[in-house]
Coordinates of C-alpha atoms in Angstrom, one line a residue:
X1 CA -77.1 -39.3 12.1
X2 CA -75.0 -38.8 15.3
X3 CA -71.8 -40.7 15.6
X4 CA -71.6 -43.3 18.2
X5 CA -68.5 -43.7 20.3
X6 CA -66.0 -45.8 19.2
X7 CA -66.5 -49.3 19.7
X8 CA -70.2 -48.9 20.6
X9 CA -73.0 -50.2 18.6
X10 CA -76.7 -49.0 18.5
X11 CA -79.1 -50.4 21.1
X12 CA -81.0 -52.3 18.3
X13 CA -80.6 -53.1 15.0
X14 CA -83.4 -53.7 12.7
X15 CA -81.2 -55.6 10.2
X16 CA -77.4 -56.6 9.6
X17 CA -75.3 -58.3 6.8
X18 CA -71.7 -59.0 6.9
X19 CA -70.1 -57.7 3.8
X20 CA -68.9 -61.1 2.9
X21 CA -72.0 -62.0 2.2
X22 CA -72.9 -59.1 0.0
X23 CA -69.6 -59.7 -2.0
X24 CA -70.3 -63.7 -2.4
X25 CA -74.1 -62.9 -3.5
X26 CA -73.1 -60.4 -6.0
X27 CA -69.5 -61.5 -7.2
X28 CA -70.1 -65.1 -7.4
X29 CA -73.8 -66.3 -6.8
X30 CA -75.7 -63.9 -9.1
X31 CA -73.6 -64.2 -11.9
X32 CA -74.2 -68.2 -11.9
X33 CA -77.9 -67.7 -11.0
X34 CA -78.4 -65.4 -14.1
X35 CA -76.9 -68.4 -16.5
X36 CA -79.6 -70.6 -14.6
X37 CA -82.1 -68.4 -15.5
X38 CA -80.9 -67.6 -19.2
X39 CA -81.1 -71.5 -19.6
X40 CA -84.8 -71.6 -18.5
X41 CA -84.2 -73.8 -15.1
X42 CA -85.0 -71.1 -13.2
X43 CA -87.9 -68.5 -13.2
X44 CA -86.2 -65.3 -11.5
X45 CA -87.9 -64.0 -9.5
X46 CA -89.7 -67.0 -8.1
X47 CA -93.3 -66.8 -9.2
X48 CA -94.3 -67.0 -5.5
X49 CA -92.6 -63.8 -4.5
X50 CA -94.9 -61.1 -3.7
X51 CA -95.1 -58.2 -6.3
X52 CA -94.4 -54.5 -5.2
X53 CA -95.1 -51.6 -7.3
X54 CA -91.9 -49.2 -7.1
X55 CA -92.3 -46.6 -9.9
X56 CA -94.4 -46.6 -13.2
X57 CA -94.4 -49.9 -14.2
X58 CA -91.6 -51.2 -12.1
X59 CA -91.9 -54.1 -9.9
X60 CA -89.8 -55.3 -7.1
X61 CA -90.2 -58.8 -5.5
X62 CA -88.9 -59.5 -2.1
X63 CA -87.6 -62.7 -1.5
X64 CA -89.4 -63.9 1.5
X65 CA -91.6 -67.0 2.7
X66 CA -91.6 -69.4 0.0
X67 CA -89.7 -67.3 -2.6
X68 CA -86.6 -67.3 -0.2
X69 CA -86.8 -71.2 0.0
X70 CA -86.8 -71.5 -3.7
X71 CA -84.1 -69.4 -4.0
X72 CA -82.1 -70.9 -1.5
X73 CA -83.1 -74.5 -2.8
X74 CA -82.0 -73.8 -6.7
X75 CA -78.8 -72.2 -5.4
X76 CA -78.0 -75.3 -3.2
X77 CA -78.7 -77.6 -6.3
X78 CA -76.3 -75.2 -8.4
X79 CA -73.5 -75.3 -6.4
X80 CA -73.8 -78.7 -4.7
X81 CA -76.1 -80.9 -6.9
X82 CA -78.8 -81.3 -4.3
X83 CA -79.9 -79.8 -1.0
X84 CA -79.3 -83.2 0.8
X85 CA -75.3 -83.1 -0.5
X86 CA -75.3 -79.5 0.5
X87 CA -76.7 -79.9 4.2
X88 CA -74.3 -83.3 4.7
X89 CA -71.2 -80.9 3.9
X90 CA -72.5 -77.6 6.2
X91 CA -70.3 -78.8 9.3
X92 CA -67.1 -79.1 7.0
X93 CA -68.0 -75.9 5.4
X94 CA -68.2 -74.1 8.6
X95 CA -64.8 -74.7 9.4
X96 CA -63.8 -73.4 6.2
X97 CA -62.9 -76.8 5.0
X98 CA -60.2 -77.1 7.2
X99 CA -59.5 -81.0 6.8
X100 CA -58.8 -80.6 3.3
X101 CA -59.1 -76.7 1.9
X102 CA -58.9 -78.3 -1.9
X103 CA -62.3 -79.9 -1.3
X104 CA -64.2 -77.1 -2.0
X105 CA -64.2 -74.3 -4.8
X106 CA -64.2 -70.8 -4.4
X107 CA -67.7 -70.8 -5.9
X108 CA -69.0 -73.5 -3.4
X109 CA -67.6 -71.5 -0.4
X110 CA -69.4 -68.4 -1.7
X111 CA -72.3 -70.2 -2.0
X112 CA -72.3 -71.5 1.3
X113 CA -71.6 -67.9 2.6
X114 CA -75.0 -67.0 1.1
X115 CA -77.0 -70.1 2.0
X116 CA -75.9 -70.1 5.4
X117 CA -77.2 -66.6 5.6
X118 CA -80.3 -66.7 4.1
X119 CA -81.5 -70.3 5.3
X120 CA -85.1 -70.1 5.8
X121 CA -85.3 -72.7 8.3
X122 CA -82.9 -70.8 10.6
X123 CA -84.3 -67.6 9.8
X124 CA -84.1 -64.6 12.4
X125 CA -85.2 -61.0 12.6
X126 CA -82.1 -59.3 11.5
X127 CA -82.0 -60.9 8.0
X128 CA -81.0 -58.0 5.4
X129 CA -84.2 -57.6 3.2
X130 CA -83.5 -58.8 -0.5
X131 CA -85.5 -57.9 -3.4
X132 CA -85.4 -59.0 -7.0
X133 CA -86.6 -56.0 -9.3
X134 CA -88.0 -56.4 -12.8
X135 CA -85.9 -53.5 -14.6
X136 CA -82.7 -53.9 -16.2
X137 CA -79.5 -52.8 -14.9
X138 CA -75.9 -54.1 -14.2
X139 CA -75.5 -52.8 -10.8
X140 CA -77.2 -53.2 -7.4
X141 CA -78.6 -50.6 -4.7
X142 CA -77.6 -50.8 -1.4
X143 CA -79.9 -49.0 1.1
X144 CA -81.4 -48.4 4.6
X145 CA -84.0 -50.7 3.1
X146 CA -81.5 -53.6 2.5
X147 CA -80.4 -54.9 -1.2
X148 CA -82.2 -54.5 -4.6
X149 CA -81.0 -56.4 -7.3
X150 CA -81.8 -55.8 -10.9
X151 CA -82.9 -58.7 -13.4
X152 CA -80.0 -59.1 -15.8
X153 CA -81.0 -58.7 -19.5
X154 CA -81.0 -62.0 -20.9
X155 CA -78.6 -62.2 -24.5
X156 CA -80.2 -65.1 -25.6
X157 CA -84.0 -64.0 -25.0
X158 CA -84.6 -63.0 -28.7
X159 CA -81.5 -63.9 -30.5
X160 CA -81.5 -67.8 -29.5
X161 CA -78.7 -70.2 -29.3
X162 CA -77.9 -70.5 -33.3
X163 CA -75.4 -68.5 -35.3
X164 CA -75.2 -65.2 -36.6
X165 CA -74.6 -61.6 -35.3
X166 CA -78.0 -61.3 -33.5
X167 CA -77.8 -64.7 -31.9
X168 CA -77.6 -65.1 -28.1
X169 CA -73.8 -66.8 -28.5
X170 CA -72.7 -64.1 -30.9
X171 CA -74.2 -61.3 -28.3
X172 CA -72.1 -63.1 -25.2
X173 CA -69.2 -63.8 -27.0
X174 CA -69.1 -59.8 -28.1
X175 CA -69.0 -59.1 -24.5
X176 CA -65.9 -61.3 -23.9
X177 CA -64.6 -59.4 -26.4
X178 CA -64.5 -56.0 -24.9
X179 CA -66.2 -55.8 -21.9
X180 CA -63.9 -55.4 -18.6
X181 CA -65.4 -56.4 -15.2
X182 CA -62.9 -54.7 -13.3
X183 CA -59.8 -55.1 -11.1
X184 CA -59.9 -57.2 -7.9
X185 CA -59.2 -55.0 -4.9
X186 CA -55.6 -55.2 -3.2
X187 CA -55.5 -58.4 -0.9
X188 CA -54.1 -57.4 2.6
X189 CA -52.9 -59.8 5.0
X190 CA -55.5 -59.6 7.5
X191 CA -59.3 -58.3 8.1
X192 CA -61.4 -56.7 6.5
X193 CA -59.2 -56.7 3.4
X194 CA -59.3 -60.6 2.6
X195 CA -61.2 -62.3 5.0
X196 CA -58.9 -64.8 6.2
X197 CA -58.7 -67.1 8.8
X198 CA -57.8 -64.9 12.3
X199 CA -57.9 -66.3 15.5
X200 CA -61.0 -68.0 16.4
X201 CA -63.1 -66.4 13.7
X202 CA -63.5 -68.3 10.4
X203 CA -64.1 -66.6 7.8
X204 CA -64.3 -68.1 4.4
X205 CA -61.9 -66.4 1.7
X206 CA -64.5 -65.2 -1.4
X207 CA -64.1 -63.2 -4.5
X208 CA -64.1 -59.6 -3.7
X209 CA -66.1 -57.0 -5.8
X210 CA -64.9 -54.9 -8.3
X211 CA -66.3 -52.0 -10.5
X212 CA -68.7 -53.1 -13.6
X213 CA -68.3 -51.1 -16.8
X214 CA -72.1 -51.7 -18.2
X215 CA -73.7 -48.8 -20.2
X216 CA -76.1 -48.5 -17.7
X217 CA -75.8 -49.3 -13.8
X218 CA -78.7 -47.9 -11.5
X219 CA -82.0 -48.1 -13.3
X220 CA -83.2 -44.5 -13.7
X221 CA -86.9 -45.7 -12.3
X222 CA -85.5 -46.7 -9.5
X223 CA -83.9 -43.5 -8.4
X224 CA -87.4 -41.7 -9.3
X225 CA -89.6 -44.2 -7.2
X226 CA -87.5 -45.1 -4.3
X227 CA -84.9 -42.9 -3.5
X228 CA -87.3 -40.5 -1.5
X229 CA -88.3 -43.7 0.6
X230 CA -84.9 -44.7 2.0
X231 CA -82.5 -42.7 4.5
X232 CA -79.6 -43.0 2.2
X233 CA -78.4 -45.3 -0.8
X234 CA -75.5 -46.0 -2.7
X235 CA -75.2 -47.9 -5.8
X236 CA -73.1 -50.9 -5.9
X237 CA -70.5 -49.0 -7.9
X238 CA -69.8 -46.7 -4.7
X239 CA -69.8 -49.8 -2.6
X240 CA -67.2 -51.3 -4.5
X241 CA -65.1 -48.2 -4.6
X242 CA -65.2 -48.3 -0.9
X243 CA -64.2 -51.9 -0.3
X244 CA -61.3 -51.0 -2.8
X245 CA -60.1 -48.0 -1.1
X246 CA -60.5 -49.3 2.3
X247 CA -57.5 -51.9 2.1
X248 CA -55.4 -48.8 0.4
X249 CA -56.6 -46.7 3.8
X250 CA -55.3 -49.6 6.0
X251 CA -52.1 -49.8 4.3
X252 CA -51.3 -46.2 4.6
X253 CA -52.1 -46.7 8.3
X254 CA -49.9 -49.6 8.5
X255 CA -46.8 -47.7 6.6
X256 CA -47.2 -44.6 9.1
X257 CA -47.0 -47.1 12.0
X258 CA -43.9 -48.7 10.8
X259 CA -42.1 -45.5 9.3
X260 CA -43.5 -42.8 11.6
X261 CA -44.0 -44.4 14.9
X262 CA -43.6 -41.2 16.9
X263 CA -45.9 -39.2 15.0
X264 CA -48.8 -37.6 17.4
X265 CA -52.2 -39.1 16.6
X266 CA -53.5 -35.9 17.9
X267 CA -52.9 -32.1 17.5
X268 CA -54.5 -29.7 19.7
X269 CA -57.0 -32.4 21.1
X270 CA -58.2 -33.3 17.3
X271 CA -57.1 -35.7 14.9
X272 CA -53.7 -35.1 13.6
X273 CA -54.7 -34.2 9.6
X274 CA -51.6 -35.3 8.1
X275 CA -51.8 -38.9 9.4
X276 CA -54.2 -41.6 8.4
X277 CA -53.4 -43.0 11.8
X278 CA -54.7 -40.1 13.2
X279 CA -58.0 -40.1 11.4
X280 CA -58.9 -43.5 10.8
X281 CA -61.2 -43.9 13.8
X282 CA -63.0 -40.8 13.7
X283 CA -62.8 -39.6 10.3
X284 CA -62.9 -43.0 8.1
X285 CA -65.9 -41.9 6.0
X286 CA -64.0 -38.4 5.2
X287 CA -61.0 -40.8 4.1
X288 CA -62.9 -42.8 2.1
X289 CA -64.6 -39.8 0.3
X290 CA -61.3 -38.1 -0.4
X291 CA -60.0 -41.5 -1.8
X292 CA -63.0 -42.2 -3.9
X293 CA -63.2 -38.6 -4.7
X294 CA -67.2 -38.6 -4.1
X295 CA -69.4 -37.8 -1.4
X296 CA -71.4 -40.4 0.5
X297 CA -74.8 -40.1 1.6
X298 CA -74.7 -37.9 5.2
X299 CA -77.5 -40.1 6.7
X300 CA -75.4 -43.1 6.4
X301 CA -73.0 -44.0 9.3
X302 CA -69.8 -45.4 8.8
X303 CA -67.9 -46.4 12.0
X304 CA -64.8 -48.3 13.2
X305 CA -65.5 -50.6 16.2
X306 CA -62.9 -52.9 17.8
X307 CA -63.6 -56.5 17.2
X308 CA -62.8 -56.9 20.9
X309 CA -65.4 -54.6 22.0
X310 CA -68.4 -56.6 20.4
X311 CA -69.7 -59.7 22.3
X312 CA -72.5 -60.7 19.7
X313 CA -74.1 -63.4 22.4
X314 CA -74.0 -60.4 25.0
X315 CA -75.5 -57.8 22.8
X316 CA -78.1 -60.4 21.5
X317 CA -76.9 -60.1 17.7
X318 CA -76.8 -63.5 16.1
X319 CA -74.8 -63.8 13.3
X320 CA -72.6 -60.5 13.9
X321 CA -69.0 -61.0 12.9
X322 CA -66.7 -58.8 14.8
X323 CA -63.8 -59.3 12.1
X324 CA -66.0 -58.8 9.4
X325 CA -67.4 -55.1 7.7
X326 CA -71.0 -55.2 9.0
X327 CA -73.5 -53.5 6.9
X328 CA -76.8 -52.6 8.8
X329 CA -80.1 -50.4 8.2
X330 CA -78.1 -47.3 10.1
X331 CA -74.8 -47.8 8.1
X332 CA -71.5 -49.3 7.8
X333 CA -69.3 -50.9 10.7
X334 CA -65.9 -51.5 9.8
X335 CA -63.2 -53.7 12.4
X336 CA -60.4 -51.8 13.3
X337 CA -57.4 -53.8 12.2
X338 CA -54.9 -55.3 14.1
X339 CA -51.4 -53.5 14.1
X340 CA -49.0 -53.7 11.2
X341 CA -48.1 -57.3 10.8
X342 CA -44.4 -58.2 10.9
X343 CA -42.0 -59.2 8.2
X344 CA -42.6 -62.9 8.5
X345 CA -46.5 -62.8 8.7
X346 CA -46.5 -60.5 5.6
X347 CA -44.4 -63.3 3.9
X348 CA -46.6 -66.0 5.5
X349 CA -50.0 -64.3 4.1
X350 CA -48.2 -63.9 0.8
X351 CA -46.9 -67.5 0.6
X352 CA -50.4 -69.2 1.9
X353 CA -52.2 -67.1 -0.7
X354 CA -54.2 -65.2 2.1
X355 CA -52.9 -62.0 0.9
X356 CA -51.6 -60.5 -2.7
X357 CA -48.1 -60.0 -3.5
X358 CA -47.8 -56.6 -4.2
X359 CA -44.5 -56.7 -6.1
X360 CA -46.7 -58.4 -8.9
X361 CA -49.4 -55.8 -10.5
X362 CA -52.7 -56.6 -9.7
X363 CA -51.9 -59.4 -7.3
X364 CA -54.8 -60.6 -4.9
X365 CA -55.5 -63.2 -2.2
X366 CA -55.9 -66.6 -3.4
X367 CA -59.6 -67.9 -3.6
X368 CA -59.2 -71.1 -4.9

């Protein structure tokens, strides 16, 4: 895919989604929905979802029309008790709960991010395709077709809720004993690392994604049946690796800005290979690959865009958030961060909890 100039978006976008929605969906909403399915209070995927054959005996269920409404309604009930209660709180949630920040839990704020984006009554053509696939797997797949989520294995399906090594209770408790769910990415004082309030943009803080450690990730049948039908695809593990590497790349750029402010950004007309600052705007994809020690799909664009260069209304892009990571059919657009924060801004962000404290190991942004 040819690179677009920095700060320029394609003339048309088939679909796009804020990275905060993907984080909320996978990091907070899906784990809760899984428990609801295991309890038997929700059929997943919804019976009204249209079945699509993917490969062999593997089926995918796009969440559209009534299936999307069923998903939306159940999520509102889980997070807020009822659709009516959620609707009464939407305006306050849209403002980030500024009047009383402790009024809403991190889970409710994350649920609102997902509910607002997938609202069937305010549906627009830009909405990302979301499919549930009836095949066990611990990961998701992000591709030019949208987001595919596998149905998690139900530990209570065969073992029930009684006692004994084969019971569902024992299986879940065994997972609590040994399974690591990953460490959160570093939380920088600013977007797109931690999604705090920034200027006029109200971005609700939500848990960020971390790497899973399950026995299997992307379902093999998906790779055999779908990989040739999409322009590009990455596993959820790769996406989370990118989201973990990005804040550190930004921190390197800020460090260079403070320590080596006079270092040239270009050498002989090309990005200075010795600086992150010089490479960030045009070689961010390569920087991510170096950090992750992997190769990203050639057809997946990773572009840096200045938030001030994007006017969603003028461009006809409803729901595009210039200060959030944006994922589209064509690839990923990342907002160029502001200059390195000053000493007082660093301390204020750590004190308020919008950034982690790097002196404390694995400290992340406060999401409660």
